[in-house]
Coordinates of C-alpha atoms and ligand atoms in Angstrom, one line a residue:
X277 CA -145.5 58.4 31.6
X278 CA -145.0 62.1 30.2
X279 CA -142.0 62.0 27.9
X280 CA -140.2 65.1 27.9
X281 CA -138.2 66.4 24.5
X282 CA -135.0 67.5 24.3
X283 CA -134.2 70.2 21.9
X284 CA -133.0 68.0 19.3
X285 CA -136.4 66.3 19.4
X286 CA -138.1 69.9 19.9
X287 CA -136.6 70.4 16.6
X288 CA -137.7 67.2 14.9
X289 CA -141.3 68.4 15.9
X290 CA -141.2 71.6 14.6
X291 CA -140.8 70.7 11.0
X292 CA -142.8 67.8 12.0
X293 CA -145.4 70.7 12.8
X294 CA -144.6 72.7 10.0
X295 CA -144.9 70.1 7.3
X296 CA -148.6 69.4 9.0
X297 CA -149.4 72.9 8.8
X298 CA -148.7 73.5 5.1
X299 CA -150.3 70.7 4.4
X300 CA -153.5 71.8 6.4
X301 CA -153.3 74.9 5.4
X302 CA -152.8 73.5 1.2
X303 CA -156.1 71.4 1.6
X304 CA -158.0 74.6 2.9
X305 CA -156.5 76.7 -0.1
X306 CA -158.4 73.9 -2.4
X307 CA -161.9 73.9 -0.9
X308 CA -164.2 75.0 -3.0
X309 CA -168.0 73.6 -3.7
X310 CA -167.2 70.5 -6.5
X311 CA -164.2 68.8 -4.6
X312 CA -164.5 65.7 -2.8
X313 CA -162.8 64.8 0.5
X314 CA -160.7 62.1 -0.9
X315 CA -159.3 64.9 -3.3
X316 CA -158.6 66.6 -0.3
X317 CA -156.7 64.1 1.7
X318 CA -154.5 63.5 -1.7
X319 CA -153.0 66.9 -1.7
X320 CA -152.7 66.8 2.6
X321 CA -150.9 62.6 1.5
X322 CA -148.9 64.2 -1.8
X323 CA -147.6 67.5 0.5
X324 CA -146.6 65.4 3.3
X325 CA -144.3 62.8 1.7
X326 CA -143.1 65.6 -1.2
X327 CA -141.5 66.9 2.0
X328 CA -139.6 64.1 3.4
X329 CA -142.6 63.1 6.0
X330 CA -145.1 60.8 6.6
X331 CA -149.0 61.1 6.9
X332 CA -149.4 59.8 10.9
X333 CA -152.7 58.9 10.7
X334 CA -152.3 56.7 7.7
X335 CA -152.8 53.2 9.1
X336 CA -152.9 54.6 12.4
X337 CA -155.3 51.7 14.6
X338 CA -156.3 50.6 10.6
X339 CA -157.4 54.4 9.6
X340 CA -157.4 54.3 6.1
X341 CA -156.3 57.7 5.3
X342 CA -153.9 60.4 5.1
X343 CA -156.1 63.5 7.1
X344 CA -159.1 63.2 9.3
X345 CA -162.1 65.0 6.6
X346 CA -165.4 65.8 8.9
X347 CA -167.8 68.0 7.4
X348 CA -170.7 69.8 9.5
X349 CA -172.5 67.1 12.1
X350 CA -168.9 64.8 11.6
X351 CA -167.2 66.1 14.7
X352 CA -163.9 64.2 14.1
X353 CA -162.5 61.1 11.9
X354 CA -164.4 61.6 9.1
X355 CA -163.1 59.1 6.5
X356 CA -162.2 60.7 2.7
X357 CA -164.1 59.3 0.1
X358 CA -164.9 60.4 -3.3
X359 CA -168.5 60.5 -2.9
X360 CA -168.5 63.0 0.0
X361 CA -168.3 65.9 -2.6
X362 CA -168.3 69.6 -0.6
X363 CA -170.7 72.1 -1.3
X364 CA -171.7 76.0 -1.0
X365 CA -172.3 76.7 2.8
X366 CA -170.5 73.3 4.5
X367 CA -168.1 73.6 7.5
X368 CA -164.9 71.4 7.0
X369 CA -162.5 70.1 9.7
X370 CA -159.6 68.7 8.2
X371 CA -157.2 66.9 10.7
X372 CA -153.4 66.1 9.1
X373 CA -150.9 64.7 11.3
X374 CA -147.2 64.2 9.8
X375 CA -144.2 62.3 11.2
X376 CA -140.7 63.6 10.7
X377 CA -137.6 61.7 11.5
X378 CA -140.0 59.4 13.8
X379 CA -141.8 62.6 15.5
X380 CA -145.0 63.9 14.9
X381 CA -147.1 67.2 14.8
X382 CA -151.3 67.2 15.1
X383 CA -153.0 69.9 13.7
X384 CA -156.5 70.7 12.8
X385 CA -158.6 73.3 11.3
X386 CA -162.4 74.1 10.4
X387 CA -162.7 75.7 7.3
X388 CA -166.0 77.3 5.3
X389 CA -166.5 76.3 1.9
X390 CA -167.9 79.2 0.1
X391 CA -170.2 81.5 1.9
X392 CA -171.6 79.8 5.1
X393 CA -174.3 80.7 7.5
X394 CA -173.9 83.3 10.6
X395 CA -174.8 80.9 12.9
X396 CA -171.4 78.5 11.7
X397 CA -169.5 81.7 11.2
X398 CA -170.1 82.1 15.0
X399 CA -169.5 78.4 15.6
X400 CA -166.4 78.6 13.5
X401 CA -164.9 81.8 15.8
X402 CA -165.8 80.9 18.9
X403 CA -163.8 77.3 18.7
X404 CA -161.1 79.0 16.9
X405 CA -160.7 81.5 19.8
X406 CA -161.2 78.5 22.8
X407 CA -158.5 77.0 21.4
X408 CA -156.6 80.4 21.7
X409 CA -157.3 80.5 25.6
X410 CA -156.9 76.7 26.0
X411 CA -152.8 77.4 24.6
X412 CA -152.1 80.8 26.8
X413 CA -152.5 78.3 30.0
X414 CA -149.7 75.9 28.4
X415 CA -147.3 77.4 30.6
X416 CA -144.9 76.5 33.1
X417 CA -146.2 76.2 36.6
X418 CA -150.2 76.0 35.2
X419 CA -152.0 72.6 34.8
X420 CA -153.9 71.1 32.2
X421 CA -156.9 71.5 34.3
X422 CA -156.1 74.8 33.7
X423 CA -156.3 74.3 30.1
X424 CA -159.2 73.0 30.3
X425 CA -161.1 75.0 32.2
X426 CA -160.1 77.9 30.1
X427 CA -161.4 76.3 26.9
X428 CA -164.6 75.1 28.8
X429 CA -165.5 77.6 29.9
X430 CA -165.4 80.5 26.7
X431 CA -167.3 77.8 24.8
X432 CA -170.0 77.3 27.0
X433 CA -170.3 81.1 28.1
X434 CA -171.6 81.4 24.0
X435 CA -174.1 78.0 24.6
X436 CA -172.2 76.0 23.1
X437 CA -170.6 72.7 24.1
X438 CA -167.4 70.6 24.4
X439 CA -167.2 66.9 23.0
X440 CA -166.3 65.0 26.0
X441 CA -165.7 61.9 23.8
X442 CA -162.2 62.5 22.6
X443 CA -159.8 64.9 24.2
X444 CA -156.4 66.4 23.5
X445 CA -152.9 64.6 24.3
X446 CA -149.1 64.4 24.4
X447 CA -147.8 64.2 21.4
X448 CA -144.3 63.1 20.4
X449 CA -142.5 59.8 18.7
X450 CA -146.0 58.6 19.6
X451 CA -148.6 60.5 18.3
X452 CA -151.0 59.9 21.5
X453 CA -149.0 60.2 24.9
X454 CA -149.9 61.4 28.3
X455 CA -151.0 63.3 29.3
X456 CA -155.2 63.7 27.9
X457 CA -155.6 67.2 27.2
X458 CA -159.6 67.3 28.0
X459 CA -161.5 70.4 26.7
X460 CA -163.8 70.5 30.1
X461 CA -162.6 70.1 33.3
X462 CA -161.6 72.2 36.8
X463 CA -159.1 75.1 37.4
X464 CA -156.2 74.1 39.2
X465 CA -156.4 70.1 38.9
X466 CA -154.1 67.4 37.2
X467 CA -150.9 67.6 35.7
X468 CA -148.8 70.1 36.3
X469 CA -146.7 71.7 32.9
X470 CA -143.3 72.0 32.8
X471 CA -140.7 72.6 30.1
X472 CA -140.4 70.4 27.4
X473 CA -143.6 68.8 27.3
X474 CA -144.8 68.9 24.0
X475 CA -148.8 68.8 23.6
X476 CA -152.3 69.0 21.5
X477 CA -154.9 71.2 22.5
X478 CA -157.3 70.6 20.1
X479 CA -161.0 71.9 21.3
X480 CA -164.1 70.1 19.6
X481 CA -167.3 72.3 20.0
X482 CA -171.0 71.4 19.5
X483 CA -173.5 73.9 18.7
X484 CA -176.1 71.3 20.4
X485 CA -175.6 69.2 23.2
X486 CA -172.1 67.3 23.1
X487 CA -173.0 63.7 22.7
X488 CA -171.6 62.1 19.6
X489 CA -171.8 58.7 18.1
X490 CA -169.4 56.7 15.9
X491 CA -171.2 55.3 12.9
X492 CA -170.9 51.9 11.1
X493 CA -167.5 52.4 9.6
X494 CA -166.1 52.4 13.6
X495 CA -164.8 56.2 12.5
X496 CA -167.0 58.5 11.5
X497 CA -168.4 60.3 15.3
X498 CA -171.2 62.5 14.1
X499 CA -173.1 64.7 16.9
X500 CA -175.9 63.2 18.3
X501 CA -178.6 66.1 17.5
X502 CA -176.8 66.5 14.0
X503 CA -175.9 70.1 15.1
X504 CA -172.5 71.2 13.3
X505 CA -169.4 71.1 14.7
X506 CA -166.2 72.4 14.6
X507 CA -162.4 71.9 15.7
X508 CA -159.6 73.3 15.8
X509 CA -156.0 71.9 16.9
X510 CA -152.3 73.0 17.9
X511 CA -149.3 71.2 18.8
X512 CA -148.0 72.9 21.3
X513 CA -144.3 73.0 23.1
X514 CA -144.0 74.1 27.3
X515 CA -141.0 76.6 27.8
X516 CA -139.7 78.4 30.1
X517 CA -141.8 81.2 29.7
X518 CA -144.6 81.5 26.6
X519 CA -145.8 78.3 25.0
X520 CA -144.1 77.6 21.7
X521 CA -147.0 76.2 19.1
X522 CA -145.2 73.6 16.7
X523 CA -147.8 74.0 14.4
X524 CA -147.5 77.3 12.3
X525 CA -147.7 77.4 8.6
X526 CA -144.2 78.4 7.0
Ligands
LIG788 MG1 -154.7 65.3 18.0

């Protein structure tokens, strides 16, 4: 079922959103080649609840910490840990979720630590930009098909390809409803958007092909080639007219 939000709700998930955002956007301020990703997820844990929130994915189906930390092949879930130490030329996604007054914002970003290659530069725009197209097709009367065709189809016209793995979702008192939000699929098809859904489009993009697996730890989904990959995520409200994202920095 696709739970719409009333404004008061709207509102909950825009400092929800917000709180995410500033955390995200703290942890990519303190990259640099030395820190670990479990120092990482402690500034994204200490922002969040500093703030009156609380991290989503702490706990969430026995994740063990506050933000999602996946660095080159790690496509998503990538587990903070002390000994995963960053270095000149890695890609970084850092996932943060936060829950305010029982609703949640999902955002995720793929940052460069220090100078990186061309080739992830590229990598790094060309998600950044699909998820871009994937949000201007959140609007009333479009479909998530068309969502998804949008983002499938600017990543693949640069080679590269879309995780069909894990996909993007509702998002509200429960931080995964309905509808799935895939990053592939066909123009015109499944759910149609109206106002007051609230969702995450949240692209995950290969430079190889777009298998994945999930390591020993039942988390960590590396790409199967051990190409990088990248991600970037909004939480995104439908309107009346322009889609509203939830997830801006302020
Ligand atoms: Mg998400």
């Amino acid at each position: 079922m696709i739970i719409l939000k009333t404004e008061r709700e709207l509102s909950y998930m825009r400092s929800a959103g917000r709180i995410a955002a500033n955390a995200l956007q703290l942890a990519g301020e303190n990259i640099k080649p030395g820190i670990s990703t479990l120092e990482l997820d402690e500034i994204v844990e200490k922002y969040i609840r500093k703030n009156g929130a609380t991290p989503s994915f702490l706990n969430y189906g026995g994740f063990p910490a506050s933000a999602c930390i996946s660095p080159n092949n790690v496509v998503v879930h990538g587990i903070p840990s002390k000994n995963c130490i960053l270095k000149e030329g890695d890609i970084v996604t850092i996932d943060v979720g936060a829950c305010y007054k029982g609703y949640h914002g999902d955002t995720a970003y793929t940052f460069a630590c220090g100078e990186i290659s061309k080739e992830a530069q590229k990598l790094l725009e060309v998600t950044k930009e699909s998820r871009k197209r994937g949000i201007e097709k959140a609007k009333k009367g479009f479909r998530i098909g068309d969502i998804s065709s949008a983002v499938q189809e600017y990543v693949e016209s640069h080679n590269y390809s879309v995780v069909r793995d894990f996909v993007g979702h509702g998002v509200g008192a429960r931080l995964h409803e309905e509808p799935s939000v895939p990053n592939f699929g066909k123009k015109g098809r499944g759910v149609r958007l109206i106002p007051h859904m609230t969702i995450a489009i949240e692209p995950m993009v290969n430079i190889g092909s777009y298998y994945v697996d999930v390591l020993e730890d039942e988390w960590t989904t590396v790409t199967r080639d051990g190409s990088l990959s990248a991600q970037f995520e909004h939480t995104v409200a439908i309107t009346e007219d322009e889609p509203v994202i939830l997830t801006l920095p302020g």
